[in-house]
CSV table of C-alpha atoms in Angstrom, one decimal:
chain,number,residue,atom,x,y,z
A,221,MET,CA,91.6,66.8,120.1
A,222,PRO,CA,93.0,63.7,118.0
A,223,ASP,CA,96.9,63.2,118.5
A,224,ASP,CA,97.6,63.7,114.7
A,225,ALA,CA,95.4,66.8,114.4
A,226,THR,CA,97.1,70.2,113.7
A,227,PRO,CA,96.9,72.6,116.5
A,228,ASP,CA,95.1,75.7,116.3
A,229,PRO,CA,96.9,78.8,117.6
A,230,TYR,CA,93.7,80.5,118.0
A,231,THR,CA,92.5,78.1,120.3
A,232,ASP,CA,95.3,75.9,121.8
A,233,PRO,CA,98.1,77.2,124.1
A,234,LEU,CA,101.1,77.0,122.0
A,235,ALA,CA,104.8,78.6,122.1
A,236,PHE,CA,105.5,81.7,120.0
A,237,GLY,CA,107.7,79.5,117.6
A,238,GLN,CA,104.9,76.8,117.1
A,239,ARG,CA,102.1,79.9,116.4
A,240,MET,CA,104.8,81.4,113.9
A,241,GLN,CA,105.2,78.0,112.0
A,242,ILE,CA,101.5,77.2,111.9
A,243,LEU,CA,100.5,80.5,110.6
A,244,ARG,CA,103.5,80.6,108.3
A,245,THR,CA,102.5,77.2,106.9
A,246,ARG,CA,98.8,78.3,106.3
A,247,ARG,CA,99.7,81.6,104.4
A,248,GLY,CA,101.8,79.0,102.1
A,249,ILE,CA,105.1,81.1,102.8
A,250,SER,CA,108.4,79.3,103.3
A,251,ARG,CA,111.3,79.8,105.7
A,252,PRO,CA,113.6,81.2,103.1
A,253,VAL,CA,111.2,83.8,102.1
A,254,VAL,CA,110.4,84.8,105.5
A,255,ALA,CA,113.9,84.8,106.4
A,256,GLY,CA,115.0,87.2,103.5
A,257,LEU,CA,112.0,89.5,104.3
A,258,LEU,CA,113.2,89.7,108.0
A,259,GLY,CA,116.8,89.9,107.1
A,260,MET,CA,117.5,86.8,109.0
A,261,SER,CA,118.7,83.1,107.9
A,262,PRO,CA,116.5,80.4,107.4
A,263,SER,CA,118.2,78.6,110.3
A,264,TRP,CA,117.1,81.5,112.5
A,265,VAL,CA,113.6,80.9,111.6
A,266,LYS,CA,113.7,77.3,112.0
A,267,GLN,CA,115.3,77.6,115.6
A,268,VAL,CA,112.6,80.0,116.4
A,269,GLU,CA,109.8,78.0,115.3
A,270,ALA,CA,111.3,75.0,117.0
A,271,GLY,CA,111.6,77.0,120.5
A,272,GLN,CA,115.5,76.7,120.6
A,273,ILE,CA,115.3,80.6,120.2
A,274,GLY,CA,113.1,82.5,122.6
A,275,MET,CA,110.4,84.8,121.4
A,276,PRO,CA,111.9,87.9,119.4
A,277,LYS,CA,111.9,91.4,120.6
A,278,LEU,CA,108.8,93.6,119.6
A,279,PRO,CA,110.2,95.1,116.6
A,280,VAL,CA,110.9,91.7,114.9
A,281,ILE,CA,107.3,90.5,116.3
A,282,LEU,CA,105.8,93.0,114.4
A,283,ARG,CA,107.5,92.5,111.1
A,284,ILE,CA,106.5,88.7,111.2
A,285,ALA,CA,102.8,89.8,112.0
A,286,GLU,CA,103.2,92.1,109.0
A,287,LEU,CA,104.4,89.2,106.8
A,288,LEU,CA,102.1,86.7,107.9
A,289,ARG,CA,99.2,89.1,107.8
A,290,VAL,CA,98.3,88.3,111.3
A,291,ARG,CA,95.0,90.2,112.3
A,292,ASP,CA,95.5,90.4,116.2
A,293,LEU,CA,99.1,90.1,117.7
A,294,SER,CA,97.8,88.0,120.4
A,295,ASP,CA,97.3,85.4,117.7
A,296,LEU,CA,100.9,85.3,117.2
A,297,THR,CA,102.3,85.6,120.9
A,298,GLY,CA,99.5,83.9,122.5
A,299,ASP,CA,99.2,86.7,125.1
A,300,GLN,CA,95.2,87.4,125.3
A,301,SER,CA,95.6,90.1,128.0
A,302,ALA,CA,96.0,93.0,125.7
A,303,PRO,CA,94.7,92.0,122.2
A,304,ILE,CA,96.2,94.5,119.6
A,305,GLU,CA,94.3,94.3,116.0
A,306,LEU,CA,97.1,95.0,113.3
A,307,PHE,CA,95.0,94.8,110.2
A,308,VAL,CA,91.6,95.6,111.6
A,309,GLY,CA,90.6,98.7,112.9
A,310,PRO,CA,88.2,99.6,115.4
A,311,GLY,CA,84.6,99.0,114.7
A,312,HIS,CA,83.1,102.6,113.4
A,313,THR,CA,80.3,104.0,115.4
A,314,ARG,CA,78.0,104.1,112.3
A,315,LEU,CA,79.0,100.5,111.1
A,316,PRO,CA,75.9,98.9,112.8
A,317,ALA,CA,73.6,101.3,110.6
A,318,VAL,CA,75.4,100.3,107.5
A,319,ARG,CA,75.3,96.6,107.9
A,320,ASP,CA,71.5,96.9,108.9
A,321,ALA,CA,71.0,98.5,105.5
A,322,VAL,CA,72.9,95.8,103.8
A,323,ASN,CA,71.1,93.1,105.3
A,324,ALA,CA,67.6,94.5,105.1
A,325,LEU,CA,65.1,93.2,102.5
A,326,THR,CA,63.9,96.0,100.2
A,327,LEU,CA,60.5,94.7,99.5
A,328,SER,CA,58.0,97.3,100.7
A,329,GLY,CA,56.5,99.2,97.8
A,330,ASP,CA,55.0,102.0,100.2
A,331,ARG,CA,57.2,104.9,98.7
A,332,GLU,CA,58.4,105.4,95.0
A,333,ALA,CA,62.0,104.7,94.4
A,334,PRO,CA,64.2,107.8,93.1
A,335,SER,CA,65.4,108.0,89.4
A,336,THR,CA,68.8,106.5,88.8
A,337,GLU,CA,69.8,110.3,87.6
A,338,HIS,CA,68.9,111.1,91.3
A,339,LEU,CA,71.0,108.5,92.8
A,340,ALA,CA,73.9,109.4,90.3
A,341,ALA,CA,74.1,112.8,91.7
A,342,ARG,CA,74.1,111.5,95.3
A,343,LEU,CA,76.6,109.3,94.6
A,344,ALA,CA,78.6,112.0,93.0
A,345,LYS,CA,78.3,114.2,96.0
A,346,ALA,CA,79.0,111.3,98.2
A,347,TRP,CA,82.4,110.2,96.5
A,348,ALA,CA,83.4,114.1,96.4
A,349,ALA,CA,82.7,114.2,100.2
A,350,ARG,CA,84.7,111.2,100.6
A,351,HIS,CA,87.8,112.9,99.0
A,352,GLN,CA,87.4,116.1,101.0
A,353,ALA,CA,86.8,115.0,104.3
A,354,ALA,CA,89.4,114.1,107.2
A,355,ASN,CA,86.9,111.8,108.8
A,356,HIS,CA,85.7,110.5,105.6
A,357,ARG,CA,84.4,107.2,107.1
A,358,ASP,CA,81.9,109.3,109.2
A,359,VAL,CA,81.0,111.2,106.4
A,360,ILE,CA,80.1,108.5,103.9
A,361,GLY,CA,78.7,106.1,107.2
A,362,ALA,CA,76.3,108.7,107.3
A,363,LEU,CA,75.2,108.5,103.6
A,364,LEU,CA,75.3,104.7,102.9
A,365,PRO,CA,72.1,103.3,104.8
A,366,GLY,CA,69.9,105.8,102.8
A,367,LEU,CA,71.9,105.2,99.5
A,368,ILE,CA,71.8,101.3,99.9
A,369,ARG,CA,68.1,101.1,100.6
A,370,ASP,CA,67.1,103.7,97.8
A,371,ALA,CA,69.5,102.0,95.2
A,372,GLN,CA,68.0,98.7,96.2
A,373,LEU,CA,64.5,100.0,95.6
A,374,ALA,CA,65.2,101.6,92.4
A,375,VAL,CA,66.1,98.0,91.2
A,376,ARG,CA,63.1,96.4,92.4
A,377,GLN,CA,60.9,99.1,91.0
A,378,SER,CA,62.4,99.0,87.4
A,379,GLU,CA,59.9,98.7,84.9
A,380,SER,CA,62.1,98.0,81.9
A,381,ALA,CA,65.2,96.1,81.0
A,382,SER,CA,67.1,99.3,80.0
A,383,SER,CA,66.2,101.0,83.4
A,384,ARG,CA,66.9,98.2,85.4
A,385,ARG,CA,70.5,97.8,84.1
A,386,GLY,CA,71.0,101.1,84.8
A,387,ALA,CA,69.5,100.8,88.5
A,388,GLN,CA,71.8,97.9,88.8
A,389,ALA,CA,74.7,100.2,87.8
A,390,ALA,CA,73.9,102.5,90.5
A,391,LEU,CA,73.5,99.9,92.9
A,392,SER,CA,77.0,98.3,92.0
A,393,GLU,CA,78.5,101.8,92.7
A,394,VAL,CA,76.7,102.1,96.0
A,395,TYR,CA,78.1,98.7,97.1
A,396,SER,CA,81.8,100.0,95.8
A,397,LEU,CA,81.3,103.1,98.1
A,398,SER,CA,80.1,100.8,100.9
A,399,GLN,CA,83.2,98.6,100.4
A,400,PHE,CA,85.5,101.9,101.3
A,401,PHE,CA,83.7,102.4,104.7
A,402,ILE,CA,83.7,98.4,105.7
A,403,ALA,CA,87.3,97.6,104.7
A,404,TYR,CA,89.6,97.0,107.6
A,405,GLN,CA,86.5,97.0,110.0
A,406,PRO,CA,85.9,94.1,112.2
A,407,ASP,CA,83.4,92.2,109.8
A,408,PRO,CA,85.1,90.6,107.1
A,409,ALA,CA,81.9,88.6,106.0
A,410,LEU,CA,80.0,91.7,105.5
A,411,LEU,CA,82.8,93.0,103.3
A,412,TRP,CA,82.5,90.1,101.3
A,413,ARG,CA,78.8,90.1,101.3
A,414,VAL,CA,79.0,93.7,99.9
A,415,ALA,CA,82.0,92.7,97.3
A,416,GLU,CA,80.0,89.8,95.7
A,417,ARG,CA,76.7,91.8,95.6
A,418,GLY,CA,78.6,94.4,94.1
A,419,MET,CA,79.8,92.5,91.5
A,420,VAL,CA,76.4,90.5,90.6
A,421,ALA,CA,74.7,94.0,90.3
A,422,ALA,CA,77.8,95.3,88.0
A,423,GLN,CA,77.3,92.0,85.7
A,424,GLU,CA,73.5,92.4,85.7
A,425,SER,CA,74.1,96.0,84.5
A,426,GLU,CA,76.4,95.0,81.7
A,427,ASP,CA,78.2,98.5,82.0
A,428,PRO,CA,82.0,98.0,81.5
A,429,HIS,CA,82.6,101.0,84.0
A,430,ALA,CA,80.5,99.2,87.0
A,431,ILE,CA,81.9,95.7,85.9
A,432,GLY,CA,85.6,97.3,86.4
A,433,VAL,CA,85.2,98.8,89.3
A,434,ALA,CA,83.6,95.8,91.0
A,435,ALA,CA,86.5,93.7,89.8
A,436,TRP,CA,89.0,96.3,91.0
A,437,LEU,CA,87.6,96.0,94.4
A,438,ALA,CA,87.6,92.2,94.3
A,439,ALA,CA,91.0,91.9,93.4
A,440,GLN,CA,92.2,94.0,96.4
A,441,ALA,CA,89.8,91.8,98.5
A,442,HIS,CA,91.5,88.6,97.4
A,443,ARG,CA,95.0,90.0,97.5
A,444,ASP,CA,94.4,91.1,101.2
A,445,ALA,CA,93.1,87.8,102.2
A,446,GLY,CA,96.7,86.6,101.6
A,447,PRO,CA,99.1,84.5,99.2
A,448,ASP,CA,96.5,81.8,98.9
A,449,HIS,CA,94.3,84.6,97.4
A,450,PHE,CA,97.0,86.0,94.9
A,451,ASP,CA,95.9,83.9,92.0
A,452,ALA,CA,92.3,84.9,92.6
A,453,ALA,CA,93.2,88.6,92.7
A,454,ASP,CA,95.1,88.0,89.3
A,455,SER,CA,92.4,86.3,87.5
A,456,MET,CA,89.8,89.0,88.8
A,457,ALA,CA,91.8,92.0,87.3
A,458,LEU,CA,92.9,90.1,84.2
A,459,GLU,CA,89.6,88.7,83.2
A,460,ALA,CA,88.1,92.0,83.9
A,461,LEU,CA,90.8,94.0,81.5
A,462,ALA,CA,90.1,91.3,78.8
A,463,TYR,CA,86.4,92.1,79.0
A,464,MET,CA,86.8,95.6,78.9
A,465,GLU,CA,89.3,95.3,75.8
A,466,ARG,CA,86.7,95.8,73.4
A,467,PHE,CA,85.2,98.9,75.0
A,468,LEU,CA,88.4,101.1,75.1
A,469,PRO,CA,88.6,102.1,71.4
A,470,GLY,CA,86.5,105.2,71.8
A,471,ALA,CA,85.8,104.8,75.3
A,472,ASP,CA,85.5,107.8,77.8
A,473,ASP,CA,87.8,108.8,80.4
A,474,ARG,CA,86.2,107.0,83.5
A,475,VAL,CA,86.4,103.7,81.2
A,476,ARG,CA,90.1,104.1,80.5
A,477,ALA,CA,90.7,105.0,84.0
A,478,ILE,CA,89.1,102.0,85.4
A,479,ALA,CA,91.4,99.8,82.8
A,480,GLY,CA,94.5,101.6,84.1
A,481,ALA,CA,93.4,101.0,87.9
A,482,LEU,CA,93.2,97.3,87.1
A,483,GLN,CA,96.7,97.3,85.4
A,484,PHE,CA,98.1,98.7,88.4
A,485,GLU,CA,96.3,96.0,90.5
A,486,ALA,CA,98.0,93.4,88.5
A,487,ALA,CA,101.5,95.4,89.4
A,488,TYR,CA,100.7,95.6,92.9
A,489,THR,CA,99.9,91.5,93.2
A,490,ALA,CA,103.0,90.9,91.4
A,491,ALA,CA,104.9,92.9,93.9
A,492,ARG,CA,103.2,91.2,96.9
A,493,ARG,CA,104.5,88.0,95.0
A,494,GLY,CA,108.0,89.5,95.1
A,495,GLU,CA,108.1,89.4,91.1
A,496,THR,CA,110.2,92.5,90.2
A,497,GLY,CA,109.8,92.4,86.5
A,498,ALA,CA,106.2,91.7,86.4
A,499,ALA,CA,105.2,94.4,88.8
A,500,TRP,CA,107.3,97.0,87.2
A,501,GLY,CA,105.9,95.7,83.8
A,502,TRP,CA,102.5,96.3,84.8
A,503,TRP,CA,103.3,99.6,86.5
A,504,ASP,CA,104.6,100.7,83.0
A,505,LYS,CA,101.2,99.7,81.7
A,506,ALA,CA,99.1,101.8,83.9
A,507,ASN,CA,101.4,104.7,83.7
A,508,ALA,CA,101.0,104.5,79.6
A,509,THR,CA,97.0,104.4,80.5
A,510,ALA,CA,97.5,107.2,82.8
A,511,ARG,CA,99.1,109.3,80.0
A,512,ARG,CA,96.5,109.2,77.9
A,513,LEU,CA,93.9,110.6,80.4
A,514,PRO,CA,93.7,114.4,80.6
A,515,VAL,CA,96.4,116.2,82.9
A,516,GLY,CA,93.5,117.0,85.5
A,517,TYR,CA,91.4,114.1,85.6
A,518,TYR,CA,91.1,112.1,88.8
A,519,HIS,CA,88.4,109.1,88.7
A,520,PRO,CA,86.2,109.4,91.5
A,521,VAL,CA,86.5,105.7,92.9
A,522,THR,CA,89.9,104.6,92.2
A,523,SER,CA,91.7,107.8,92.3
A,524,PHE,CA,93.4,106.7,89.1
A,525,SER,CA,94.9,109.6,87.4
A,526,GLN,CA,98.6,110.9,86.1
A,527,ALA,CA,99.2,112.4,89.8
A,528,ILE,CA,98.6,109.3,91.3
A,529,MET,CA,101.5,107.1,89.5
A,530,GLY,CA,104.3,108.3,91.6
A,531,ALA,CA,102.6,107.2,94.7
A,532,HIS,CA,101.7,103.8,92.9
A,533,ALA,CA,105.4,103.6,92.2
A,534,VAL,CA,106.2,104.0,95.9
A,535,THR,CA,103.6,101.1,96.7
A,536,VAL,CA,105.5,98.8,94.0
A,537,ALA,CA,108.8,99.6,95.6
A,538,VAL,CA,107.8,99.0,99.4
A,539,GLU,CA,106.0,96.0,98.6
A,540,LEU,CA,109.1,94.5,96.6
A,541,ARG,CA,111.1,95.5,100.1
A,542,ALA,CA,113.5,97.8,97.9
A,543,GLY,CA,114.3,100.2,100.8
A,544,GLY,CA,116.8,102.5,98.7
A,545,GLU,CA,114.3,102.4,95.6
A,546,SER,CA,111.0,103.1,97.8
A,547,VAL,CA,112.5,106.1,99.2
A,548,ARG,CA,114.0,107.2,95.7
A,549,GLN,CA,110.3,106.7,94.7
A,550,ALA,CA,109.1,108.6,97.4
A,551,MET,CA,111.1,111.6,97.0
A,552,GLY,CA,110.4,111.8,93.4
A,553,ALA,CA,106.3,111.5,93.8
A,554,ASP,CA,104.5,114.9,93.9
A,555,ALA,CA,102.1,114.2,96.9
A,556,THR,CA,100.9,117.9,96.3
A,557,ALA,CA,99.1,116.8,93.1
A,558,ILE,CA,96.7,114.4,95.2
A,559,PRO,CA,93.4,116.0,95.4
A,560,SER,CA,91.7,113.5,97.9
A,561,ARG,CA,92.7,113.6,101.5
A,562,PRO,CA,92.4,109.9,102.3
A,563,ARG,CA,94.4,108.9,99.5
A,564,LEU,CA,96.8,111.6,100.2
A,565,ALA,CA,97.0,110.1,103.8
A,566,ARG,CA,97.4,106.3,102.3
A,567,HIS,CA,100.2,107.8,100.1
A,568,ARG,CA,102.1,109.3,103.2
A,569,ILE,CA,101.6,105.9,104.9
A,570,GLU,CA,103.4,104.2,101.9
A,571,GLU,CA,105.9,106.8,102.0
A,572,ALA,CA,106.6,105.9,105.9
A,573,ARG,CA,107.2,102.4,105.0
A,574,ALA,CA,109.5,103.3,102.6
A,575,TYR,CA,111.5,105.4,105.3
A,576,HIS,CA,111.1,102.8,107.8
A,577,LEU,CA,112.3,99.8,105.6
A,578,ASP,CA,115.2,101.8,104.6
A,579,GLY,CA,116.3,102.5,108.5
A,580,GLN,CA,115.0,106.1,108.6
A,581,PRO,CA,112.5,105.6,111.7
A,582,GLU,CA,112.2,109.3,112.6
A,583,THR,CA,111.5,110.2,109.1
A,584,ALA,CA,108.6,107.6,109.0
A,585,LEU,CA,107.3,108.9,112.2
A,586,ALA,CA,107.1,112.4,110.7
A,587,THR,CA,105.5,111.0,107.4
A,588,LEU,CA,102.7,109.3,109.6
A,589,GLU,CA,102.1,112.6,111.2
A,590,LYS,CA,101.5,114.1,107.9
A,591,ALA,CA,99.2,111.2,107.2
A,592,HIS,CA,97.3,111.8,110.4
A,593,LYS,CA,96.9,115.5,109.6
A,594,ALA,CA,95.6,115.0,106.1
A,595,ALA,CA,92.9,111.9,107.0
A,596,PRO,CA,92.9,110.9,110.9
A,597,GLU,CA,90.6,107.8,109.8
A,598,THR,CA,92.6,106.4,107.0
A,599,ILE,CA,95.6,106.0,109.4
A,600,ARG,CA,93.8,104.6,112.2
A,601,TYR,CA,92.6,101.7,109.9
A,602,ASN,CA,95.7,101.0,108.2
A,603,GLY,CA,97.6,97.9,109.5
A,604,TYR,CA,100.8,99.1,108.2
A,605,ALA,CA,100.9,102.5,110.0
A,606,ARG,CA,99.7,100.9,113.3
A,607,ARG,CA,102.5,98.3,113.0
A,608,ILE,CA,105.2,101.0,112.6
A,609,VAL,CA,103.8,103.4,115.5
A,610,LEU,CA,103.8,99.9,117.7
A,611,GLU,CA,107.2,99.2,116.8
A,612,GLU,CA,108.6,102.6,117.6
A,613,THR,CA,107.0,102.8,120.9
A,614,GLU,CA,109.4,100.6,122.0
A,615,SER,CA,112.6,102.5,120.6
A,616,LYS,CA,115.5,103.0,122.7
A,617,ALA,CA,115.6,106.7,121.6
A,618,PRO,CA,113.9,108.5,124.1
A,619,ALA,CA,112.6,111.1,121.8
A,620,ARG,CA,111.4,108.9,119.1
A,621,ARG,CA,109.7,106.6,121.8
A,622,GLN,CA,107.9,109.6,123.2
A,623,ARG,CA,106.9,110.8,119.6
A,624,ALA,CA,105.6,107.6,118.8
A,625,ALA,CA,103.7,107.2,122.0
A,626,ALA,CA,101.9,110.3,121.2
A,627,LEU,CA,100.7,109.2,117.8
A,628,ALA,CA,99.5,105.9,119.2
A,629,ASP,CA,97.3,107.8,121.6
A,630,GLN,CA,95.9,109.8,118.7
A,631,LEU,CA,95.2,106.6,117.2
A,632,ASP,CA,93.7,105.0,120.3
A,633,LEU,CA,95.9,102.0,119.3
A,634,LEU,CA,96.6,100.5,122.6
A,635,ALA,CA,93.2,100.9,123.7
A,636,ALA,CA,91.4,97.5,125.0
């Protein structure tokens, strides 16, 4: 390697501080920002990165890993003996079959494609099953291979422009469902491939709802890729909102709901940036949109509804690192109004983050146990939940350490 080349922390044996500095720089995060989010001084960060202070204790390492969106803890610590993936869950047993269906060429004409009405009915049942099942990835993972192949075939066998647009809308929705299954599994290339195909199919369909859903998912994918991609996340959400503006007068509930979901994505990204005013401003817009929906309405893809806005407020406060406000929002949110088991579990995880941020680790663990009860596969694949549980397995309080260890065992968190 040339003397002036930047070392790669994923391949070269570097000290913890060097790895931290390189990963921080790659994420485009300054020392003062990292210091502020850790509750430390910029000089402390500088000393750690310079090797003047030794490796911090596990709770601090885990907070650093979360801030830098480190996928595998060993990438930060350099310890390859027990890799622990934080933001990538274990590969699901149904992942290979879903991957094969996505990668297959549907060229054969030896059978007739199902109608778009038939595909729509199957998709409706699939979304309902996803919301109702505790192990929702297993349920939709079983349905996806057939749905993917049939939707691709329906596009290929379309005989008119209108039927092709309808088939493209169905295919885009199938890819949207696929993203819920593939997210946070160890195949990011597959996730991006599905996201891009979903966007292409949505654009070909010229359906504002399909375009909105595809943009909503793409915005999340960009944001989860780190600060360097926040602008792309904003662009995706705002361009989709601008496109949908002309359809909103007289639009049905699902189109209004996806517009509200996109407004919240803008709030979420602003909160990740630490832009308090913009984050709550966009939340207010999303809340106003939600209030124009029927009280019992619940969007099957995004979960957008009046019922979800309290959960969204918790997320904004947590991402802004406002511990007291996060807890206040958590206490005010009505979790019982969320009918979807995986979305309820996600909300419980956000509540746990709020309590942990506010220095209430016992309550955070109890809330994560509720998340596990609602939907085990949601918490198992969630990096924030994994980080909290791992941190509390090192607690000095024996009862808390034992409770965290039991939850870590349920999640197979420390399995090699």
